[in-house]
């Protein structure tokens, strides 16, 4: 087993070389050896995926050997595709080796030893997605509408998260993978992608619920299974988002109020955290009698102004009937706890209720 572990340690180096200028010295024989190693790593994945202890040992050794954080045991199963995709993108690959690579991709099913469940079609889709996401980005739009590029990124994230669930089989492993991916994105972009992914999940579940009434028993089971999977995926995204108070605060400061209200109306857990956060921000406002308005208690803190706080609550009250009732009930409770004043300037919650 120690020999196998030592061989697995070479996987990061193989993938790194495939993306470097070193491939300019590769000939067809070298390419064949590299592809053979990739198929060997895939064989290890197929052999040990059902043995948790060995799978964990291989994953630990792989994480210890790699210079970056995203490789893990599931990477072994995708090694042939990762290697081929890297080589296809590497312009340093000599023409003879490149032709050999293309021939290996275009071989008919069964012409190559070893199972290849993800073939040329998947490589083409991922290559196209990579080209799409590499286009120059426009400044993010501060509205509920989300452009096709952002939706593409969100859908790719959801697809990969589901693949991790099928391969790892545990929520903790999926969450570790998700954290590793999102931490590599700039924070505003990570928040936008997560918000778009949560929106897509709820759109999908709404379509499924509408279709359930017209389905027979077997089809209904499929839809319910899909809804359960979407619920688990949403739970992972919410765990990442709500598991850190500073992260969630930055999320709410970064995104437009209309989008936050949309998500709050569809995820009750997020709505509770959102209202608690708005309550905290509102409690830090002080009334300035000279200016006749509410001002921030600490100007150097990333808190909301009175106008921004009012906009957040207004968007919540413009949502569904249930969301509006919950928001107003929360404001009325805060107003009561603050002394139940009916005069402006004594309680921020009284003034919010009067304005909204």
mmCIF file of C-alpha atoms in Angstrom:
data_model
loop_
_atom_site.group_PDB
_atom_site.id
_atom_site.type_symbol
_atom_site.label_atom_id
_atom_site.label_comp_id
_atom_site.label_asym_id
_atom_site.label_seq_id
_atom_site.Cartn_x
_atom_site.Cartn_y
_atom_site.Cartn_z
ATOM 1 C CA UNK A 1 0.000 0.000 0.000
ATOM 2 C CA UNK A 2 2.905 2.338 0.670
ATOM 3 C CA UNK A 3 3.941 1.976 -2.978
ATOM 4 C CA UNK A 4 0.467 3.008 -4.113
ATOM 5 C CA UNK A 5 0.492 5.997 -1.763
ATOM 6 C CA UNK A 6 3.832 7.054 -3.164
ATOM 7 C CA UNK A 7 2.492 6.828 -6.693
ATOM 8 C CA UNK A 8 -0.563 8.925 -5.795
ATOM 9 C CA UNK A 9 1.771 11.675 -4.576
ATOM 10 C CA UNK A 10 2.909 12.093 -8.194
ATOM 11 C CA UNK A 11 -0.538 13.107 -9.458
ATOM 12 C CA UNK A 12 -0.198 16.862 -8.691
ATOM 13 C CA UNK A 13 3.156 16.892 -10.480
ATOM 14 C CA UNK A 14 1.651 15.160 -13.528
ATOM 15 C CA UNK A 15 -1.167 17.712 -13.780
ATOM 16 C CA UNK A 16 1.238 20.609 -13.198
ATOM 17 C CA UNK A 17 3.580 19.430 -15.953
ATOM 18 C CA UNK A 18 0.654 19.012 -18.355
ATOM 19 C CA UNK A 19 -0.059 22.746 -18.026
ATOM 20 C CA UNK A 20 3.577 23.861 -18.288
ATOM 21 C CA UNK A 21 5.989 24.533 -21.145
ATOM 22 C CA UNK A 22 7.783 21.254 -20.347
ATOM 23 C CA UNK A 23 5.410 19.394 -22.664
ATOM 24 C CA UNK A 24 7.272 20.893 -25.642
ATOM 25 C CA UNK A 25 9.674 17.931 -25.307
ATOM 26 C CA UNK A 26 6.920 15.314 -25.316
ATOM 27 C CA UNK A 27 6.626 12.861 -28.171
ATOM 28 C CA UNK A 28 3.795 10.406 -28.832
ATOM 29 C CA UNK A 29 5.358 7.767 -26.563
ATOM 30 C CA UNK A 30 5.630 10.216 -23.654
ATOM 31 C CA UNK A 31 2.022 11.226 -24.179
ATOM 32 C CA UNK A 32 0.913 7.586 -24.118
ATOM 33 C CA UNK A 33 2.771 7.021 -20.845
ATOM 34 C CA UNK A 34 1.126 10.082 -19.295
ATOM 35 C CA UNK A 35 -2.332 8.902 -20.369
ATOM 36 C CA UNK A 36 -1.562 5.442 -19.018
ATOM 37 C CA UNK A 37 -0.704 6.938 -15.641
ATOM 38 C CA UNK A 38 -3.972 8.879 -15.726
ATOM 39 C CA UNK A 39 -5.935 5.688 -16.415
ATOM 40 C CA UNK A 40 -4.052 3.989 -13.573
ATOM 41 C CA UNK A 41 -5.136 6.700 -11.149
ATOM 42 C CA UNK A 42 -8.700 6.269 -12.368
ATOM 43 C CA UNK A 43 -8.368 2.539 -11.736
ATOM 44 C CA UNK A 44 -7.317 3.281 -8.135
ATOM 45 C CA UNK A 45 -10.409 5.402 -7.732
ATOM 46 C CA UNK A 46 -12.709 2.641 -9.026
ATOM 47 C CA UNK A 47 -10.976 0.095 -6.820
ATOM 48 C CA UNK A 48 -10.995 1.997 -3.519
ATOM 49 C CA UNK A 49 -14.060 4.256 -3.729
ATOM 50 C CA UNK A 50 -16.141 1.748 -1.729
ATOM 51 C CA UNK A 51 -13.474 1.344 1.001
ATOM 52 C CA UNK A 52 -13.684 4.407 3.274
ATOM 53 C CA UNK A 53 -10.421 3.870 5.182
ATOM 54 C CA UNK A 54 -8.297 3.376 2.081
ATOM 55 C CA UNK A 55 -10.107 6.198 0.310
ATOM 56 C CA UNK A 56 -9.326 8.545 3.191
ATOM 57 C CA UNK A 57 -5.684 7.446 3.260
ATOM 58 C CA UNK A 58 -5.295 8.159 -0.454
ATOM 59 C CA UNK A 59 -7.033 11.521 -0.058
ATOM 60 C CA UNK A 60 -4.748 12.537 2.813
ATOM 61 C CA UNK A 61 -1.622 11.592 0.891
ATOM 62 C CA UNK A 62 -2.850 13.486 -2.153
ATOM 63 C CA UNK A 63 -3.652 16.627 -0.149
ATOM 64 C CA UNK A 64 -0.240 16.464 1.504
ATOM 65 C CA UNK A 65 1.564 16.293 -1.821
ATOM 66 C CA UNK A 66 -0.265 18.984 -3.757
ATOM 67 C CA UNK A 67 0.689 22.646 -3.943
ATOM 68 C CA UNK A 68 -2.935 23.808 -4.154
ATOM 69 C CA UNK A 69 -6.036 22.826 -2.095
ATOM 70 C CA UNK A 70 -8.643 21.449 -4.482
ATOM 71 C CA UNK A 71 -7.318 17.975 -5.304
ATOM 72 C CA UNK A 72 -8.716 15.085 -3.332
ATOM 73 C CA UNK A 73 -9.666 11.438 -3.725
ATOM 74 C CA UNK A 74 -12.427 12.200 -6.301
ATOM 75 C CA UNK A 75 -9.736 13.754 -8.511
ATOM 76 C CA UNK A 76 -8.347 10.270 -9.155
ATOM 77 C CA UNK A 77 -11.557 9.332 -10.937
ATOM 78 C CA UNK A 78 -11.366 12.395 -13.189
ATOM 79 C CA UNK A 79 -7.638 12.213 -13.871
ATOM 80 C CA UNK A 80 -7.847 11.192 -17.588
ATOM 81 C CA UNK A 81 -10.223 14.071 -18.294
ATOM 82 C CA UNK A 82 -8.219 16.601 -16.297
ATOM 83 C CA UNK A 83 -5.001 15.595 -18.058
ATOM 84 C CA UNK A 84 -6.511 15.714 -21.525
ATOM 85 C CA UNK A 85 -8.192 19.049 -20.901
ATOM 86 C CA UNK A 86 -4.927 20.543 -19.652
ATOM 87 C CA UNK A 87 -3.049 19.271 -22.700
ATOM 88 C CA UNK A 88 -5.724 20.528 -25.094
ATOM 89 C CA UNK A 89 -5.275 24.017 -23.616
ATOM 90 C CA UNK A 90 -1.471 23.880 -23.685
ATOM 91 C CA UNK A 91 -0.083 25.410 -26.891
ATOM 92 C CA UNK A 92 3.400 24.103 -26.077
ATOM 93 C CA UNK A 93 2.349 20.528 -26.904
ATOM 94 C CA UNK A 94 4.165 19.469 -30.133
ATOM 95 C CA UNK A 95 2.041 18.735 -33.238
ATOM 96 C CA UNK A 96 2.785 14.978 -33.225
ATOM 97 C CA UNK A 97 1.758 14.585 -29.590
ATOM 98 C CA UNK A 98 -1.279 16.791 -30.172
ATOM 99 C CA UNK A 99 -2.443 14.607 -33.079
ATOM 100 C CA UNK A 100 -1.958 11.546 -30.902
ATOM 101 C CA UNK A 101 -4.045 13.171 -28.166
ATOM 102 C CA UNK A 102 -6.852 14.008 -30.566
ATOM 103 C CA UNK A 103 -6.873 10.466 -31.943
ATOM 104 C CA UNK A 104 -7.191 9.103 -28.411
ATOM 105 C CA UNK A 105 -10.180 11.381 -27.828
ATOM 106 C CA UNK A 106 -11.885 10.407 -31.073
ATOM 107 C CA UNK A 107 -11.535 6.655 -30.621
ATOM 108 C CA UNK A 108 -14.899 4.877 -30.743
ATOM 109 C CA UNK A 109 -16.275 3.365 -27.522
ATOM 110 C CA UNK A 110 -14.493 0.160 -26.561
ATOM 111 C CA UNK A 111 -11.362 0.902 -28.574
ATOM 112 C CA UNK A 112 -9.489 1.935 -25.453
ATOM 113 C CA UNK A 113 -8.931 -0.163 -22.370
ATOM 114 C CA UNK A 114 -10.455 0.990 -19.133
ATOM 115 C CA UNK A 115 -13.826 2.611 -18.492
ATOM 116 C CA UNK A 116 -14.181 6.208 -19.685
ATOM 117 C CA UNK A 117 -17.591 7.371 -18.358
ATOM 118 C CA UNK A 118 -16.785 11.015 -19.098
ATOM 119 C CA UNK A 119 -15.496 11.353 -22.634
ATOM 120 C CA UNK A 120 -15.049 13.894 -25.335
ATOM 121 C CA UNK A 121 -18.525 15.415 -24.974
ATOM 122 C CA UNK A 122 -17.868 16.419 -21.362
ATOM 123 C CA UNK A 123 -14.444 17.798 -22.277
ATOM 124 C CA UNK A 124 -16.023 19.892 -25.005
ATOM 125 C CA UNK A 125 -18.689 21.258 -22.642
ATOM 126 C CA UNK A 126 -16.129 22.171 -20.002
ATOM 127 C CA UNK A 127 -13.845 23.724 -22.582
ATOM 128 C CA UNK A 128 -16.725 25.824 -23.877
ATOM 129 C CA UNK A 129 -17.651 26.840 -20.337
ATOM 130 C CA UNK A 130 -14.046 27.787 -19.607
ATOM 131 C CA UNK A 131 -13.959 29.978 -22.717
ATOM 132 C CA UNK A 132 -17.263 31.605 -21.731
ATOM 133 C CA UNK A 133 -16.156 32.358 -18.186
ATOM 134 C CA UNK A 134 -12.835 33.735 -19.409
ATOM 135 C CA UNK A 135 -14.524 36.571 -21.317
ATOM 136 C CA UNK A 136 -13.982 40.089 -19.913
ATOM 137 C CA UNK A 137 -16.527 40.719 -17.190
ATOM 138 C CA UNK A 138 -18.769 43.723 -17.048
ATOM 139 C CA UNK A 139 -19.265 45.515 -13.728
ATOM 140 C CA UNK A 140 -21.853 43.617 -11.646
ATOM 141 C CA UNK A 141 -25.367 44.922 -11.995
ATOM 142 C CA UNK A 142 -27.019 46.063 -8.759
ATOM 143 C CA UNK A 143 -30.398 44.553 -9.461
ATOM 144 C CA UNK A 144 -32.321 41.341 -9.113
ATOM 145 C CA UNK A 145 -31.663 40.377 -12.725
ATOM 146 C CA UNK A 146 -28.647 38.139 -13.149
ATOM 147 C CA UNK A 147 -26.845 37.884 -16.459
ATOM 148 C CA UNK A 148 -26.234 34.656 -18.374
ATOM 149 C CA UNK A 149 -22.547 34.566 -17.398
ATOM 150 C CA UNK A 150 -23.333 34.621 -13.679
ATOM 151 C CA UNK A 151 -26.048 31.999 -14.119
ATOM 152 C CA UNK A 152 -23.589 29.809 -16.043
ATOM 153 C CA UNK A 153 -21.083 30.036 -13.197
ATOM 154 C CA UNK A 154 -23.794 29.232 -10.656
ATOM 155 C CA UNK A 155 -25.004 26.223 -12.667
ATOM 156 C CA UNK A 156 -21.442 24.906 -12.997
ATOM 157 C CA UNK A 157 -21.006 25.238 -9.237
ATOM 158 C CA UNK A 158 -24.243 23.328 -8.587
ATOM 159 C CA UNK A 159 -23.300 20.567 -11.037
ATOM 160 C CA UNK A 160 -19.869 20.082 -9.481
ATOM 161 C CA UNK A 161 -21.321 20.146 -5.983
ATOM 162 C CA UNK A 162 -23.735 17.366 -6.941
ATOM 163 C CA UNK A 163 -20.899 15.370 -8.502
ATOM 164 C CA UNK A 164 -18.958 15.674 -5.258
ATOM 165 C CA UNK A 165 -22.007 14.362 -3.401
ATOM 166 C CA UNK A 166 -22.184 11.302 -5.635
ATOM 167 C CA UNK A 167 -18.466 10.596 -5.276
ATOM 168 C CA UNK A 168 -17.766 11.549 -1.664
ATOM 169 C CA UNK A 169 -21.156 10.545 -0.294
ATOM 170 C CA UNK A 170 -21.017 12.809 2.759
ATOM 171 C CA UNK A 171 -22.092 16.390 3.398
ATOM 172 C CA UNK A 172 -18.896 17.228 5.293
ATOM 173 C CA UNK A 173 -16.772 16.362 2.262
ATOM 174 C CA UNK A 174 -19.014 18.419 -0.034
ATOM 175 C CA UNK A 175 -18.793 21.386 2.330
ATOM 176 C CA UNK A 176 -14.989 21.179 2.427
ATOM 177 C CA UNK A 177 -14.899 21.173 -1.366
ATOM 178 C CA UNK A 178 -17.332 24.090 -1.538
ATOM 179 C CA UNK A 179 -15.292 26.161 0.928
ATOM 180 C CA UNK A 180 -12.124 25.497 -1.059
ATOM 181 C CA UNK A 181 -13.733 26.673 -4.297
ATOM 182 C CA UNK A 182 -15.445 29.786 -2.942
ATOM 183 C CA UNK A 183 -12.413 30.932 -1.002
ATOM 184 C CA UNK A 184 -10.507 31.189 -4.285
ATOM 185 C CA UNK A 185 -13.006 33.674 -5.717
ATOM 186 C CA UNK A 186 -12.946 37.395 -4.926
ATOM 187 C CA UNK A 187 -15.498 37.939 -2.192
ATOM 188 C CA UNK A 188 -18.024 39.994 -4.180
ATOM 189 C CA UNK A 189 -17.990 37.410 -6.996
ATOM 190 C CA UNK A 190 -18.321 34.491 -4.574
ATOM 191 C CA UNK A 191 -21.385 36.128 -3.023
ATOM 192 C CA UNK A 192 -22.967 36.754 -6.424
ATOM 193 C CA UNK A 193 -22.406 33.148 -7.533
ATOM 194 C CA UNK A 194 -23.862 31.730 -4.283
ATOM 195 C CA UNK A 195 -26.896 34.019 -4.523
ATOM 196 C CA UNK A 196 -27.440 33.002 -8.156
ATOM 197 C CA UNK A 197 -27.107 29.313 -7.242
ATOM 198 C CA UNK A 198 -29.680 29.645 -4.450
ATOM 199 C CA UNK A 199 -32.010 31.440 -6.864
ATOM 200 C CA UNK A 200 -31.637 28.689 -9.476
ATOM 201 C CA UNK A 201 -32.399 25.996 -6.915
ATOM 202 C CA UNK A 202 -35.618 27.668 -5.885
ATOM 203 C CA UNK A 203 -36.669 28.255 -9.486
ATOM 204 C CA UNK A 204 -36.143 24.566 -10.194
ATOM 205 C CA UNK A 205 -38.074 23.434 -7.146
ATOM 206 C CA UNK A 206 -40.978 25.691 -8.090
ATOM 207 C CA UNK A 207 -41.183 24.117 -11.548
ATOM 208 C CA UNK A 208 -41.072 20.657 -10.035
ATOM 209 C CA UNK A 209 -43.898 21.428 -7.598
ATOM 210 C CA UNK A 210 -46.034 22.718 -10.471
ATOM 211 C CA UNK A 211 -45.399 19.525 -12.421
ATOM 212 C CA UNK A 212 -45.978 17.082 -9.583
ATOM 213 C CA UNK A 213 -49.752 17.284 -9.901
ATOM 214 C CA UNK A 214 -49.580 15.855 -13.460
ATOM 215 C CA UNK A 215 -47.219 12.954 -12.737
ATOM 216 C CA UNK A 216 -47.797 9.298 -12.031
ATOM 217 C CA UNK A 217 -46.298 7.514 -9.011
ATOM 218 C CA UNK A 218 -42.911 6.571 -10.476
ATOM 219 C CA UNK A 219 -42.326 9.999 -12.006
ATOM 220 C CA UNK A 220 -43.356 11.642 -8.765
ATOM 221 C CA UNK A 221 -40.665 9.677 -6.904
ATOM 222 C CA UNK A 222 -38.060 11.015 -9.327
ATOM 223 C CA UNK A 223 -39.212 14.584 -8.792
ATOM 224 C CA UNK A 224 -39.257 14.181 -5.015
ATOM 225 C CA UNK A 225 -35.760 12.716 -5.100
ATOM 226 C CA UNK A 226 -34.567 15.655 -7.162
ATOM 227 C CA UNK A 227 -36.201 18.099 -4.745
ATOM 228 C CA UNK A 228 -34.496 16.392 -1.806
ATOM 229 C CA UNK A 229 -31.136 16.638 -3.575
ATOM 230 C CA UNK A 230 -31.724 20.330 -4.248
ATOM 231 C CA UNK A 231 -32.601 20.795 -0.584
ATOM 232 C CA UNK A 232 -29.283 19.234 0.479
ATOM 233 C CA UNK A 233 -27.387 21.388 -2.020
ATOM 234 C CA UNK A 234 -29.103 24.541 -0.755
ATOM 235 C CA UNK A 235 -28.285 23.497 2.808
ATOM 236 C CA UNK A 236 -24.583 23.311 1.944
ATOM 237 C CA UNK A 237 -24.625 26.773 0.361
ATOM 238 C CA UNK A 238 -26.455 28.205 3.376
ATOM 239 C CA UNK A 239 -24.023 26.488 5.768
ATOM 240 C CA UNK A 240 -21.129 28.235 4.055
ATOM 241 C CA UNK A 241 -22.936 31.568 3.974
ATOM 242 C CA UNK A 242 -24.464 31.609 7.469
ATOM 243 C CA UNK A 243 -21.652 29.819 9.269
ATOM 244 C CA UNK A 244 -19.619 33.013 9.568
ATOM 245 C CA UNK A 245 -21.179 36.256 10.819
ATOM 246 C CA UNK A 246 -18.671 38.536 9.092
ATOM 247 C CA UNK A 247 -19.158 36.691 5.819
ATOM 248 C CA UNK A 248 -22.939 36.993 6.001
ATOM 249 C CA UNK A 249 -22.688 40.695 6.882
ATOM 250 C CA UNK A 250 -20.468 41.270 3.855
ATOM 251 C CA UNK A 251 -22.922 39.280 1.725
ATOM 252 C CA UNK A 252 -25.813 41.548 2.763
ATOM 253 C CA UNK A 253 -23.762 44.705 2.213
ATOM 254 C CA UNK A 254 -22.598 43.539 -1.220
ATOM 255 C CA UNK A 255 -25.870 42.456 -2.838
ATOM 256 C CA UNK A 256 -28.906 44.588 -3.795
ATOM 257 C CA UNK A 257 -31.847 44.691 -1.394
ATOM 258 C CA UNK A 258 -34.224 43.267 -3.996
ATOM 259 C CA UNK A 259 -32.123 40.106 -4.361
ATOM 260 C CA UNK A 260 -31.760 39.707 -0.590
ATOM 261 C CA UNK A 261 -35.531 40.009 -0.180
ATOM 262 C CA UNK A 262 -36.068 37.443 -2.945
ATOM 263 C CA UNK A 263 -33.808 34.933 -1.147
ATOM 264 C CA UNK A 264 -35.281 35.738 2.274
ATOM 265 C CA UNK A 265 -38.746 34.965 0.927
ATOM 266 C CA UNK A 266 -37.611 31.511 -0.203
ATOM 267 C CA UNK A 267 -35.245 30.414 2.555
ATOM 268 C CA UNK A 268 -36.669 30.815 6.048
ATOM 269 C CA UNK A 269 -33.291 30.164 7.683
ATOM 270 C CA UNK A 270 -31.676 32.962 5.702
ATOM 271 C CA UNK A 271 -34.622 35.246 6.506
ATOM 272 C CA UNK A 272 -34.104 34.777 10.261
ATOM 273 C CA UNK A 273 -30.409 35.617 10.010
ATOM 274 C CA UNK A 274 -31.169 38.569 7.758
ATOM 275 C CA UNK A 275 -33.728 40.089 10.149
ATOM 276 C CA UNK A 276 -31.363 39.575 13.102
ATOM 277 C CA UNK A 277 -28.597 41.344 11.198
ATOM 278 C CA UNK A 278 -30.852 44.256 10.245
ATOM 279 C CA UNK A 279 -31.902 44.504 13.893
ATOM 280 C CA UNK A 280 -28.263 44.739 14.954
ATOM 281 C CA UNK A 281 -27.525 47.409 12.358
ATOM 282 C CA UNK A 282 -30.627 49.390 13.294
ATOM 283 C CA UNK A 283 -29.779 49.350 16.999
ATOM 284 C CA UNK A 284 -26.510 51.140 16.198
ATOM 285 C CA UNK A 285 -28.286 54.195 14.787
ATOM 286 C CA UNK A 286 -28.597 57.307 16.940
ATOM 287 C CA UNK A 287 -31.026 60.175 16.498
ATOM 288 C CA UNK A 288 -29.344 63.533 15.922
ATOM 289 C CA UNK A 289 -31.818 66.254 17.001
ATOM 290 C CA UNK A 290 -29.763 68.988 15.326
ATOM 291 C CA UNK A 291 -29.986 67.243 11.943
ATOM 292 C CA UNK A 292 -33.413 65.795 12.639
ATOM 293 C CA UNK A 293 -32.470 62.318 11.376
ATOM 294 C CA UNK A 294 -30.916 58.994 12.350
ATOM 295 C CA UNK A 295 -27.138 58.708 11.924
ATOM 296 C CA UNK A 296 -24.531 55.977 12.362
ATOM 297 C CA UNK A 297 -23.096 55.640 15.848
ATOM 298 C CA UNK A 298 -19.638 54.809 14.425
ATOM 299 C CA UNK A 299 -18.866 56.238 11.019
ATOM 300 C CA UNK A 300 -15.868 53.949 10.485
ATOM 301 C CA UNK A 301 -17.956 50.758 10.782
ATOM 302 C CA UNK A 302 -19.540 49.044 7.775
ATOM 303 C CA UNK A 303 -23.100 49.578 8.992
ATOM 304 C CA UNK A 304 -26.160 50.806 7.185
ATOM 305 C CA UNK A 305 -27.342 54.376 7.092
ATOM 306 C CA UNK A 306 -30.952 55.197 7.934
ATOM 307 C CA UNK A 307 -31.838 55.416 4.236
ATOM 308 C CA UNK A 308 -30.189 52.052 3.490
ATOM 309 C CA UNK A 309 -31.883 50.361 6.452
ATOM 310 C CA UNK A 310 -35.255 51.702 5.328
ATOM 311 C CA UNK A 311 -34.627 50.366 1.812
ATOM 312 C CA UNK A 312 -33.829 46.862 3.142
ATOM 313 C CA UNK A 313 -37.052 46.717 5.184
ATOM 314 C CA UNK A 314 -39.085 48.217 2.337
ATOM 315 C CA UNK A 315 -37.938 45.477 -0.047
ATOM 316 C CA UNK A 316 -38.882 42.824 2.508
ATOM 317 C CA UNK A 317 -42.356 44.331 2.826
ATOM 318 C CA UNK A 318 -42.754 44.307 -0.949
ATOM 319 C CA UNK A 319 -42.209 40.537 -1.077
ATOM 320 C CA UNK A 320 -44.733 37.771 -0.558
ATOM 321 C CA UNK A 321 -47.602 38.178 1.864
ATOM 322 C CA UNK A 322 -45.902 35.864 4.355
ATOM 323 C CA UNK A 323 -42.599 37.743 4.143
ATOM 324 C CA UNK A 324 -44.362 41.088 4.575
ATOM 325 C CA UNK A 325 -46.272 39.825 7.634
ATOM 326 C CA UNK A 326 -43.117 38.379 9.213
ATOM 327 C CA UNK A 327 -41.192 41.613 8.643
ATOM 328 C CA UNK A 328 -43.930 43.817 10.054
ATOM 329 C CA UNK A 329 -44.391 41.510 13.060
ATOM 330 C CA UNK A 330 -40.650 41.703 13.743
ATOM 331 C CA UNK A 331 -40.698 45.517 13.558
ATOM 332 C CA UNK A 332 -43.745 45.746 15.838
ATOM 333 C CA UNK A 333 -42.067 43.493 18.410
ATOM 334 C CA UNK A 334 -38.901 45.611 18.316
ATOM 335 C CA UNK A 335 -41.012 48.758 18.663
ATOM 336 C CA UNK A 336 -42.751 47.302 21.722
ATOM 337 C CA UNK A 337 -39.469 46.235 23.312
ATOM 338 C CA UNK A 338 -38.092 49.726 22.686
ATOM 339 C CA UNK A 339 -40.907 51.381 24.672
ATOM 340 C CA UNK A 340 -43.742 51.342 22.134
ATOM 341 C CA UNK A 341 -43.334 55.017 21.349
ATOM 342 C CA UNK A 342 -45.603 56.687 18.823
ATOM 343 C CA UNK A 343 -43.495 59.825 18.370
ATOM 344 C CA UNK A 344 -40.773 60.252 15.764
ATOM 345 C CA UNK A 345 -37.159 60.379 16.865
ATOM 346 C CA UNK A 346 -37.444 58.185 19.964
ATOM 347 C CA UNK A 347 -37.198 54.702 18.450
ATOM 348 C CA UNK A 348 -35.747 53.715 15.097
ATOM 349 C CA UNK A 349 -38.327 50.926 14.877
ATOM 350 C CA UNK A 350 -41.238 53.326 15.378
ATOM 351 C CA UNK A 351 -39.933 55.544 12.606
ATOM 352 C CA UNK A 352 -39.384 52.580 10.285
ATOM 353 C CA UNK A 353 -42.933 51.339 10.795
ATOM 354 C CA UNK A 354 -44.342 54.837 10.177
ATOM 355 C CA UNK A 355 -42.356 55.201 6.945
ATOM 356 C CA UNK A 356 -42.931 51.683 5.597
#
